[in-house]
Coordinates of C-alpha atoms in Angstrom, one line a residue:
M63 CA 19.7 -3.7 2.7
S64 CA 19.5 -7.4 3.5
E65 CA 23.2 -7.9 2.7
V66 CA 24.2 -5.1 5.1
L67 CA 22.1 -6.5 7.9
A68 CA 23.5 -10.0 7.3
A69 CA 27.0 -8.6 7.5
R70 CA 26.1 -7.1 10.9
G71 CA 25.0 -10.4 12.4
Y72 CA 21.3 -10.5 11.6
R73 CA 20.4 -14.0 10.4
W74 CA 18.3 -14.8 7.4
Q75 CA 14.9 -16.5 7.8
P76 CA 13.0 -17.5 4.7
P77 CA 9.8 -15.5 4.3
P78 CA 6.6 -17.3 5.1
V79 CA 3.8 -17.9 2.6
L80 CA 1.9 -14.8 1.6
V81 CA -1.2 -15.7 3.7
P82 CA -0.8 -17.8 6.8
P83 CA -3.6 -20.5 6.6
D84 CA -4.4 -20.1 10.3
R85 CA -5.0 -16.3 10.2
A86 CA -8.5 -14.8 9.8
E87 CA -7.5 -11.5 8.4
L88 CA -7.6 -10.9 4.6
F89 CA -3.9 -10.3 4.1
P90 CA -1.1 -10.1 6.6
S91 CA 0.2 -6.7 7.8
H92 CA 3.5 -5.8 9.4
R93 CA 1.4 -4.0 12.1
A94 CA -0.3 -7.2 13.1
P95 CA 1.0 -9.5 15.9
S96 CA 1.2 -12.4 13.3
W97 CA 3.9 -10.4 11.6
I98 CA 6.4 -10.8 14.4
D99 CA 5.2 -14.0 16.1
P100 CA 7.0 -16.4 13.7
L101 CA 10.3 -14.6 14.3
L102 CA 10.4 -14.8 18.1
S103 CA 10.8 -18.5 18.6
S104 CA 14.2 -18.7 16.9
V105 CA 15.3 -15.3 18.3
S106 CA 14.6 -16.2 21.9
R107 CA 16.6 -19.4 21.6
S108 CA 19.7 -17.9 19.9
R109 CA 19.6 -14.3 21.1
G110 CA 20.5 -13.3 17.6
G111 CA 19.0 -11.1 14.9
V112 CA 16.6 -12.3 12.3
Y113 CA 15.4 -10.6 9.3
T114 CA 12.9 -11.5 6.6
V115 CA 11.2 -9.9 3.6
R116 CA 7.5 -10.2 3.8
W117 CA 4.5 -8.9 1.8
S118 CA 2.2 -6.3 3.1
I119 CA -1.0 -6.1 1.1
G120 CA -3.2 -3.0 1.8
A121 CA -6.8 -4.0 1.8
R122 CA -8.0 -0.4 2.0
P123 CA -11.1 0.8 0.1
M124 CA -10.8 0.6 -3.6
G125 CA -10.9 4.3 -4.2
A126 CA -8.5 6.6 -6.0
L127 CA -4.9 7.0 -4.9
P128 CA -3.7 10.4 -3.9
V129 CA -0.1 11.2 -5.0
A130 CA 1.5 10.4 -1.6
I131 CA -0.3 7.0 -1.1
P132 CA 2.1 4.1 -1.7
P133 CA 1.0 1.1 -3.8
S134 CA -1.5 -1.3 -2.4
A135 CA 1.0 -4.1 -2.5
Q136 CA 4.6 -3.5 -1.3
R137 CA 7.4 -5.4 0.3
V138 CA 8.4 -4.7 3.9
L139 CA 11.8 -5.6 5.3
S140 CA 11.3 -6.7 8.9
A141 CA 14.3 -7.2 11.2
V142 CA 14.3 -8.3 14.8
W143 CA 17.2 -8.5 17.3
A144 CA 17.4 -10.0 20.8
G145 CA 20.3 -9.5 23.1
P146 CA 21.8 -6.7 25.1
R147 CA 23.0 -3.7 23.0
P148 CA 22.8 0.1 23.3
F149 CA 20.3 2.1 21.3
H150 CA 22.8 3.6 18.9
V151 CA 23.9 0.2 17.5
P152 CA 20.7 -0.8 15.7
I153 CA 20.2 2.8 14.6
E154 CA 23.7 2.7 13.0
H155 CA 23.0 -0.6 11.3
V156 CA 19.8 0.7 9.7
V157 CA 21.5 3.8 8.5
E158 CA 24.2 1.7 6.9
A159 CA 21.6 -0.5 5.3
L160 CA 19.8 2.5 3.9
A161 CA 23.1 3.8 2.5
G162 CA 23.6 0.4 0.9
A163 CA 20.3 0.8 -0.8
G164 CA 21.3 4.1 -2.4
V165 CA 20.0 6.6 0.1
D166 CA 22.0 9.8 0.8
T167 CA 22.4 9.3 4.6
G168 CA 23.6 12.9 4.9
E169 CA 19.9 14.0 4.4
L170 CA 18.3 11.6 6.8
A171 CA 16.1 13.0 9.5
F172 CA 15.2 11.3 12.8
V173 CA 11.9 11.7 14.5
V174 CA 11.6 10.8 18.2
P175 CA 8.6 10.8 20.6
V176 CA 7.5 14.1 22.3
H177 CA 7.7 12.7 25.8
P178 CA 11.2 13.1 27.3
A179 CA 11.2 9.7 29.0
A180 CA 11.0 8.1 25.5
S181 CA 12.9 10.6 23.5
D182 CA 15.9 11.2 25.8
P183 CA 17.5 7.8 25.3
L184 CA 17.1 8.1 21.5
R185 CA 18.6 11.6 21.5
R186 CA 21.6 10.4 23.4
A187 CA 22.0 7.5 21.0
L188 CA 21.8 9.9 18.0
A189 CA 24.3 12.3 19.7
H190 CA 26.7 9.3 20.1
L191 CA 26.5 8.8 16.3
G192 CA 27.2 12.5 15.7
M193 CA 23.8 13.5 14.4
P194 CA 23.3 17.3 14.5
G195 CA 20.3 18.6 16.3
H196 CA 18.7 20.1 13.2
R197 CA 18.2 16.6 11.8
I198 CA 16.2 15.5 14.9
G199 CA 12.5 16.3 15.3
H200 CA 9.5 15.4 17.4
D201 CA 6.5 13.4 16.3
W202 CA 3.6 15.6 17.5
R203 CA 0.9 13.3 16.3
T204 CA -1.1 11.1 18.6
V205 CA -0.3 7.6 17.2
P206 CA -2.1 4.6 18.7
S207 CA 0.4 1.9 19.4
A208 CA 0.1 -1.1 17.2
K209 CA -0.7 -4.5 18.7
R210 CA 2.6 -6.3 19.1
A211 CA 3.6 -9.6 20.6
V212 CA 6.3 -8.0 22.9
L213 CA 7.3 -4.6 21.5
A214 CA 4.4 -2.4 22.5
G215 CA 5.1 0.4 24.8
G216 CA 8.8 1.1 24.1
P217 CA 10.5 4.1 22.5
R218 CA 9.8 4.5 18.8
L219 CA 12.1 6.1 16.2
S220 CA 11.3 7.0 12.6
I221 CA 14.0 7.6 10.0
E222 CA 12.8 9.9 7.3
F223 CA 14.1 11.5 4.1
P224 CA 13.2 14.9 2.7
V225 CA 12.0 15.2 -0.9
G226 CA 11.1 18.5 -2.5
S227 CA 11.0 22.0 -1.0
R228 CA 10.0 23.1 2.4
C229 CA 6.4 24.1 3.2
G230 CA 7.6 27.1 5.2
G231 CA 10.3 28.5 7.4
T232 CA 9.6 26.0 10.2
C233 CA 9.5 22.9 8.1
G234 CA 11.9 20.3 9.5
P235 CA 12.0 16.8 10.8
G236 CA 8.6 15.8 12.1
C237 CA 6.7 18.2 9.8
R238 CA 3.6 16.5 8.4
C239 CA 3.5 18.5 5.1
G240 CA 4.4 15.4 3.1
R241 CA 7.9 16.4 2.4
Y242 CA 9.4 13.8 4.6
L243 CA 9.2 10.1 3.6
A244 CA 9.2 7.6 6.4
L245 CA 11.7 5.1 5.3
A246 CA 12.1 3.0 8.5
H247 CA 10.5 2.6 11.9
L248 CA 12.4 1.2 14.9
Q249 CA 10.5 -0.1 17.9
F250 CA 12.4 -0.8 21.1
S251 CA 11.1 -2.8 24.0
P252 CA 10.9 -0.7 27.3
D253 CA 13.9 -2.5 28.9
S254 CA 15.9 -2.9 25.7
Q255 CA 19.2 -1.6 27.2
V256 CA 19.1 -4.6 29.6
R257 CA 17.4 -7.3 27.6
S258 CA 17.5 -5.8 24.1
L259 CA 14.6 -6.6 21.8
L260 CA 13.8 -4.4 18.9
E261 CA 12.1 -4.5 15.6
V262 CA 12.9 -2.6 12.4
V263 CA 10.4 -2.1 9.6
V264 CA 11.6 -0.7 6.3
L265 CA 9.0 0.2 3.6
E266 CA 10.1 -0.5 0.1
S267 CA 7.9 2.0 -1.7
E268 CA 9.1 4.9 0.4
L269 CA 12.7 3.7 0.1
L270 CA 12.5 3.7 -3.7
S271 CA 10.9 7.1 -3.7
A272 CA 13.7 8.5 -1.6
V273 CA 16.4 7.0 -3.9
D274 CA 14.6 8.4 -7.0
D275 CA 13.9 11.8 -5.2
T276 CA 10.2 11.8 -5.8
R277 CA 7.1 11.9 -3.7
E278 CA 5.1 10.1 -6.4
P279 CA 5.3 6.4 -5.5
F280 CA 4.5 5.5 -9.1
G281 CA 7.1 7.8 -10.4
V282 CA 10.0 5.5 -9.4
R283 CA 12.0 3.7 -12.1
R284 CA 10.5 0.4 -11.3
F285 CA 7.1 1.5 -12.6
E286 CA 8.3 3.5 -15.6
T287 CA 7.4 1.0 -18.3
L288 CA 4.0 0.2 -16.7
V289 CA 3.1 3.9 -16.3
R290 CA 4.1 4.4 -20.0
S291 CA 2.0 1.5 -21.1
V292 CA -1.1 2.7 -19.2
R293 CA -0.7 6.2 -20.7
D294 CA -0.4 4.7 -24.1
V295 CA -3.6 2.7 -23.5
L296 CA -5.5 5.8 -22.3
S297 CA -3.8 8.0 -25.0
V298 CA -2.7 10.4 -22.2
H299 CA 0.1 12.8 -22.9
G300 CA 1.3 15.0 -20.0
A301 CA -1.5 13.7 -17.8
H302 CA -2.9 16.1 -15.2
G303 CA -5.7 16.2 -12.8
T304 CA -8.3 13.4 -13.2
Q305 CA -6.4 11.6 -15.9
A306 CA -3.2 11.5 -13.8
Q307 CA -5.2 10.0 -11.0
R308 CA -6.6 7.5 -13.4
V309 CA -3.1 6.5 -14.5
R310 CA -2.0 6.0 -10.9
L311 CA -5.1 4.0 -10.1
L312 CA -4.7 1.7 -13.1
V313 CA -1.0 1.1 -12.4
D314 CA -1.7 0.2 -8.8
R315 CA -4.6 -2.1 -9.6
V316 CA -2.9 -4.1 -12.3
F317 CA 0.4 -4.3 -10.4
T318 CA -1.4 -5.5 -7.2
A319 CA -3.6 -7.9 -9.1
A320 CA -0.5 -9.4 -10.9
L321 CA 1.2 -10.0 -7.5
L322 CA -1.8 -11.7 -5.9
I323 CA -2.6 -13.8 -9.0
G324 CA 1.0 -15.0 -9.1
S325 CA 0.7 -16.0 -5.5
G326 CA -2.3 -18.2 -6.2
F327 CA -5.3 -16.0 -5.6
V328 CA -7.5 -16.1 -8.8
P329 CA -10.6 -13.9 -9.2
G330 CA -13.6 -15.3 -7.3
P331 CA -16.7 -14.4 -5.4
R332 CA -15.5 -14.7 -1.8
G333 CA -12.7 -13.8 0.5
R334 CA -9.2 -13.2 -0.9
S335 CA -10.4 -14.1 -4.4
H336 CA -13.0 -11.4 -4.2
V337 CA -10.2 -8.8 -3.5
V338 CA -8.5 -9.9 -6.8
R339 CA -11.9 -9.7 -8.6
R340 CA -12.4 -6.2 -7.3
L341 CA -8.9 -5.1 -8.3
L342 CA -9.4 -6.3 -11.9
R343 CA -12.9 -4.9 -12.2
N344 CA -11.8 -1.6 -10.7
A345 CA -9.1 -1.4 -13.5
A346 CA -11.6 -2.5 -16.1
T347 CA -14.1 0.2 -14.9
E348 CA -11.5 2.9 -15.5
L349 CA -10.9 1.6 -19.0
A350 CA -14.6 1.5 -19.7
L351 CA -15.2 5.1 -18.4
T352 CA -12.3 6.3 -20.7
G353 CA -13.8 4.5 -23.7
V354 CA -11.0 1.9 -23.9
S355 CA -11.8 -1.7 -24.9
L356 CA -11.7 -4.0 -21.9
T357 CA -9.5 -6.4 -23.9
R358 CA -6.6 -4.1 -23.1
L359 CA -6.8 -5.3 -19.4
E360 CA -4.8 -8.6 -20.0
G361 CA -2.1 -6.7 -21.8
L362 CA -1.6 -4.3 -18.8
V363 CA -1.5 -7.2 -16.4
Q364 CA 1.2 -8.9 -18.6
V365 CA 3.2 -5.6 -18.6
A366 CA 2.9 -5.4 -14.8
D367 CA 4.1 -9.0 -14.6
R368 CA 6.9 -8.7 -17.0
T369 CA 8.3 -5.3 -16.0
V370 CA 7.6 -5.2 -12.3
R371 CA 6.7 -8.5 -10.8
T372 CA 9.2 -10.8 -12.4
Q373 CA 11.9 -8.2 -11.7
L374 CA 11.3 -8.9 -8.0
G375 CA 12.4 -12.5 -8.6
F376 CA 9.1 -14.2 -9.3
T377 CA 8.5 -16.6 -12.2
P378 CA 6.2 -15.2 -14.9
L379 CA 2.5 -15.7 -14.8
T380 CA 1.4 -19.0 -16.5
D381 CA -1.0 -19.2 -19.4
Y382 CA -3.6 -20.7 -17.0
L383 CA -3.3 -17.7 -14.6
M384 CA -3.6 -15.2 -17.6
D385 CA -6.7 -17.2 -18.7
T386 CA -8.3 -16.4 -15.3
V387 CA -7.8 -12.7 -16.0
S388 CA -9.4 -13.1 -19.4
A389 CA -12.4 -15.0 -18.0
E390 CA -12.9 -12.3 -15.3
R391 CA -12.8 -9.6 -18.0
E392 CA -15.4 -11.5 -20.0
R393 CA -17.7 -11.8 -17.0
F394 CA -17.4 -8.1 -16.3
A395 CA -18.0 -7.2 -19.9
R396 CA -21.4 -9.1 -19.6
V397 CA -22.2 -7.0 -16.5
L398 CA -21.5 -3.8 -18.4
A399 CA -23.5 -4.9 -21.4
K400 CA -26.7 -5.3 -19.4
A401 CA -26.1 -2.3 -17.2
P402 CA -28.0 0.3 -19.4
V403 CA -31.2 -1.8 -19.5
L404 CA -31.1 -2.4 -15.7
L405 CA -30.4 1.2 -15.0
E406 CA -33.2 2.4 -17.3
N407 CA -35.6 0.1 -15.5
A408 CA -34.5 1.0 -12.0
V409 CA -33.7 4.8 -12.1
T410 CA -36.0 7.5 -13.5
P411 CA -36.1 11.3 -13.0
R412 CA -39.5 10.8 -11.2
H413 CA -37.8 9.0 -8.3
P414 CA -36.7 11.1 -5.3
P415 CA -32.9 11.4 -4.8
V416 CA -32.8 8.9 -1.9
E417 CA -34.7 6.3 -4.0
R418 CA -32.2 6.8 -6.9
A419 CA -29.3 6.3 -4.5
R420 CA -30.9 3.1 -3.1
A421 CA -31.5 1.8 -6.7
L422 CA -27.8 2.3 -7.7
L423 CA -26.6 0.5 -4.5
R424 CA -29.0 -2.4 -5.2
L425 CA -27.8 -2.7 -8.8
R426 CA -24.2 -2.9 -7.5
S427 CA -25.1 -5.4 -4.8
D428 CA -27.3 -7.6 -7.0
H429 CA -25.7 -7.3 -10.5
G430 CA -22.2 -6.0 -9.9
I431 CA -22.7 -2.7 -11.7
P432 CA -20.0 -0.3 -10.4
L433 CA -21.3 2.9 -8.9
S434 CA -19.0 5.0 -11.0
V435 CA -20.5 3.5 -14.2
A436 CA -24.0 3.9 -12.8
V437 CA -23.4 7.6 -11.9
A438 CA -21.9 8.3 -15.3
W439 CA -24.9 6.8 -17.0
C440 CA -27.3 8.9 -14.9
R441 CA -25.4 12.1 -15.8
E442 CA -25.5 11.2 -19.5
H443 CA -29.3 10.9 -19.2
D444 CA -29.7 14.1 -17.1
I445 CA -30.7 12.2 -14.0
A446 CA -29.4 13.9 -10.9
V447 CA -27.7 11.7 -8.4
S448 CA -26.8 12.9 -4.9
L449 CA -23.4 11.7 -3.9
R450 CA -24.2 12.7 -0.4
Q451 CA -27.1 10.3 -0.3
L452 CA -24.9 7.6 -1.7
A453 CA -22.3 8.2 1.0
R454 CA -25.0 8.0 3.7
L455 CA -26.6 4.8 2.4
D456 CA -23.5 2.9 1.3
P457 CA -22.3 0.6 4.1
D458 CA -19.0 0.1 2.2
R459 CA -18.3 3.8 1.8
H460 CA -15.3 5.3 3.7
V461 CA -15.3 9.0 3.9
G462 CA -12.3 10.7 2.4
K463 CA -11.0 7.7 0.5
G464 CA -11.6 8.9 -3.0
P465 CA -14.1 8.1 -5.8
W466 CA -16.6 5.4 -5.6
P467 CA -15.4 1.8 -5.5
P468 CA -16.7 -0.8 -8.0

């Protein structure tokens, strides 16, 4: 895609460091103002396009991953253009770039806002490109506008791709059944036809899923070897249900951890380092709950590095960085070793449900014992634990985000 945009006049700008040192947020996001701010100075001077590949690290709760949720770490292609140009020009450029990436553009769908004032200019631009009406739909969701440096408030266009069968007779562009993958988002400034300024964001994970014709983000070719290695470690064959969820979670955690460790974030107790620690311990927890030795963790991180991360153009993880993974695994093994004694002293059948929930949360806070490990221990010892009470008492719990985080 980058080559196609460059051929169309967009200028290359080297990507910034993963985490800008002057930003307070944990990791940068393409929805944050800091994502576009660095691009604007050169754009405003030259009135030309700029594009750059940047990391978008999802710091969402460390729960399980539903099938349709993309990996926690993915690349985003962000392109900006300044200068007068009609709407159909950047749309055509993005379609050409998607075709260059292997997408069948004959299946693309275009989703415009519901309000006519915003949708009519986009519909005219799509008609100029010869797009038939059945490939254009409305976005009926109420989407809060992301904070932008200059692009808030203008027309928004999503370019989507259908995967799988229809949910019903009315299924079409704009349907939220999960069939349509959002490959790209175009945000125009309100007066873009006079002083054109627009941003294009292309999500790599959805793009790969469209090319491979799958709604499973970890089912793309890039993750084949890693998924196979995780299944071998778990001795899973034809994984379904809970085990399939566990495979996806392990693939995501070791892949994301490898990316962050390779960017200089080693496991630690605070800030960004703590995110890496949680990723590794979350993966190690899944291994422990399945009865797999924690020593397999380093091997999975190495597979993620060798078969995914280095294929993105990064140098392999050094021995020192792999030693940080081993050291974190050993620390967590000591936590698990003392967990039974601590649980036996803190949780008994005589305690009321709310006291048991508080005890488990204290053990996680004070000793790092994952809730999933603590709940599994209670069930093995016929001690009832109310997940409802845990959800009410846990300040870190996000409803609807999956199983308990470590």
